[in-house]
Amino acid sequence: MQLSKTDRGPRFPDLAGRTVIVTGATRGIGKGIAEFLARQSMRLVLAARNREAGEQVAAGLRETGAECIWVTADLRTEKGVRAVIEAGLEEFGRIHVLVNNAARLRSRPFLDLDETEYRESFENNVRMVYGLSRLVARHMAETGGPGRTIVNISSVGGLRAHYGLAGYDAAKGAIDALTRNMAVDLGGFGIRVNAIAPGQTPPEEAARELPGIPLGRSGTPADVAAAVAFLASDAAAYITGQVLYVDGGLTAQLTPRGCFI
């Protein structure tokens, strides 16, 4: 299912000129978010560990006229986090929006979740959100002004369990809770914090037919990206501390159609 030309155009003109950090932007949802926000004329700071893939994405966006820089960084470390923020401030002067998309999907069933796998699938997934958000939020609190927003990319796994992904799902549940806490603590500074929980979203632009989902198809990176843009925009000025499920109705149902328990 290809998106129409209308779907590919700008929708949120108030985002134009604002600076956004997007992590994990080399492929899939992260790349889709970067492309969608570029079409809103935002200034982009893209970050992840894969230099070659990241520079390719950034170069492609610049060819379309977007203001975009790439930062190679390990967001599990404070050194990596600071590198991203410093590069963004040096290039654009301030940061308005943070999209915490970077994550590690791989995990193991609970009985196989040893110390190493726990750190990789649970602790580091949460750390990548906490570490960057903490420093960006301080910058946002000091600079003031409209449009200061943090959007965390969670998962339906934070609400419903996947078989064999205990560490990953636990991390996404923790990120949902962290989102609410951040929203409460940062609201007094005028900073909004929300999360988006995608369902099945293949990295390709085209959706796939999935009869088990009420809307009958998987999501696309653009579906998630449009929700990110909405939550970052002034249209969502009174929305904070929420988890928005972009899942085609997956988590709304008790069982798929034709299966009764």
Short mmCIF file of C-alpha atoms in Angstrom, two decimals, residues 108-214:
data_model
loop_
_atom_site.label_atom_id
_atom_site.label_comp_id
_atom_site.label_asym_id
_atom_site.label_seq_id
_atom_site.Cartn_x
_atom_site.Cartn_y
_atom_site.Cartn_z
CA ARG A 108 15.36 -13.91 24.75
CA PRO A 109 12.64 -15.80 26.61
CA PHE A 110 12.61 -15.09 30.32
CA LEU A 111 14.39 -18.29 31.41
CA ASP A 112 17.20 -17.56 28.96
CA LEU A 113 17.59 -13.92 29.94
CA ASP A 114 21.04 -13.96 31.52
CA GLU A 115 22.91 -10.95 32.89
CA THR A 116 24.47 -10.02 29.55
CA GLU A 117 21.21 -10.25 27.64
CA TYR A 118 19.42 -8.33 30.39
CA ARG A 119 21.81 -5.41 30.05
CA GLU A 120 21.58 -5.42 26.25
CA SER A 121 17.80 -5.74 25.95
CA PHE A 122 16.45 -4.02 29.06
CA GLU A 123 18.96 -1.73 30.72
CA ASN A 124 20.48 -0.27 27.56
CA ASN A 125 17.13 0.33 25.85
CA VAL A 126 15.98 2.39 28.82
CA ARG A 127 19.37 4.08 29.18
CA MET A 128 19.25 5.38 25.59
CA VAL A 129 16.01 7.19 26.40
CA TYR A 130 16.93 8.39 29.88
CA GLY A 131 20.46 9.62 29.15
CA LEU A 132 19.68 11.82 26.16
CA SER A 133 16.36 13.05 27.56
CA ARG A 134 17.97 14.18 30.82
CA LEU A 135 20.46 16.51 29.13
CA VAL A 136 18.12 17.72 26.40
CA ALA A 137 15.42 18.49 28.97
CA ARG A 138 17.89 20.63 30.91
CA HIS A 139 18.66 22.58 27.75
CA MET A 140 14.93 22.96 27.01
CA ALA A 141 14.22 24.18 30.55
CA GLU A 142 16.98 26.80 30.29
CA THR A 143 16.04 28.11 26.84
CA GLY A 144 12.25 28.26 27.23
CA GLY A 145 9.94 29.12 24.35
CA PRO A 146 7.28 27.15 22.47
CA GLY A 147 7.57 23.75 20.87
CA ARG A 148 9.71 21.98 23.46
CA THR A 149 8.71 18.35 23.18
CA ILE A 150 10.11 14.87 23.80
CA VAL A 151 8.59 11.89 21.99
CA ASN A 152 9.67 8.39 23.04
CA ILE A 153 9.15 5.52 20.62
CA SER A 154 7.80 2.66 22.68
CA SER A 155 6.01 -0.47 21.43
CA VAL A 156 2.80 -2.41 21.80
CA GLY A 157 5.13 -4.75 23.73
CA GLY A 158 4.99 -2.31 26.62
CA LEU A 159 1.30 -3.22 27.03
CA ARG A 160 1.03 -6.73 25.54
CA ALA A 161 3.73 -9.41 25.68
CA HIS A 162 5.64 -10.86 22.73
CA TYR A 163 6.76 -14.45 23.09
CA GLY A 164 10.51 -14.60 23.62
CA LEU A 165 11.10 -10.85 24.07
CA ALA A 166 11.03 -10.51 27.85
CA GLY A 167 13.83 -7.96 28.12
CA TYR A 168 12.63 -5.83 25.22
CA ASP A 169 9.01 -5.73 26.37
CA ALA A 170 10.07 -4.95 29.94
CA ALA A 171 12.17 -2.06 28.63
CA LYS A 172 9.27 -0.65 26.64
CA GLY A 173 7.00 -0.89 29.69
CA ALA A 174 9.64 1.00 31.67
CA ILE A 175 9.84 3.64 28.93
CA ASP A 176 6.06 4.10 29.12
CA ALA A 177 6.35 4.68 32.88
CA LEU A 178 9.35 6.99 32.40
CA THR A 179 7.35 8.98 29.85
CA ARG A 180 4.62 9.66 32.40
CA ASN A 181 7.13 10.61 35.10
CA MET A 182 9.01 12.93 32.75
CA ALA A 183 5.75 14.58 31.71
CA VAL A 184 4.81 15.27 35.32
CA ASP A 185 8.24 16.54 36.34
CA LEU A 186 8.84 18.65 33.23
CA GLY A 187 5.35 20.06 32.75
CA GLY A 188 6.11 23.04 34.96
CA PHE A 189 8.87 24.03 32.53
CA GLY A 190 6.49 23.91 29.58
CA ILE A 191 8.05 20.72 28.21
CA ARG A 192 5.67 18.07 26.92
CA VAL A 193 6.60 14.37 26.93
CA ASN A 194 4.65 11.63 25.16
CA ALA A 195 5.28 8.17 23.75
CA ILE A 196 4.18 6.38 20.60
CA ALA A 197 3.69 2.62 20.64
CA PRO A 198 3.81 1.19 17.11
CA GLY A 199 2.45 -2.21 16.22
CA GLN A 200 3.76 -4.33 13.37
CA THR A 201 5.71 -1.88 11.20
CA PRO A 202 7.99 -3.35 8.52
CA PRO A 203 10.99 -1.20 7.58
CA GLU A 204 9.76 -0.85 4.00
CA GLU A 205 7.46 2.04 3.03
CA ALA A 206 4.72 -0.28 1.74
CA ALA A 207 2.27 -1.79 4.24
CA ARG A 208 1.57 -5.53 4.34
CA GLU A 209 -1.81 -7.20 4.46
CA LEU A 210 -2.36 -8.60 7.96
CA PRO A 211 -5.91 -9.92 8.55
CA GLY A 212 -5.31 -10.25 12.31
CA ILE A 213 -5.19 -6.47 12.65
CA PRO A 214 -8.58 -4.65 12.64
#
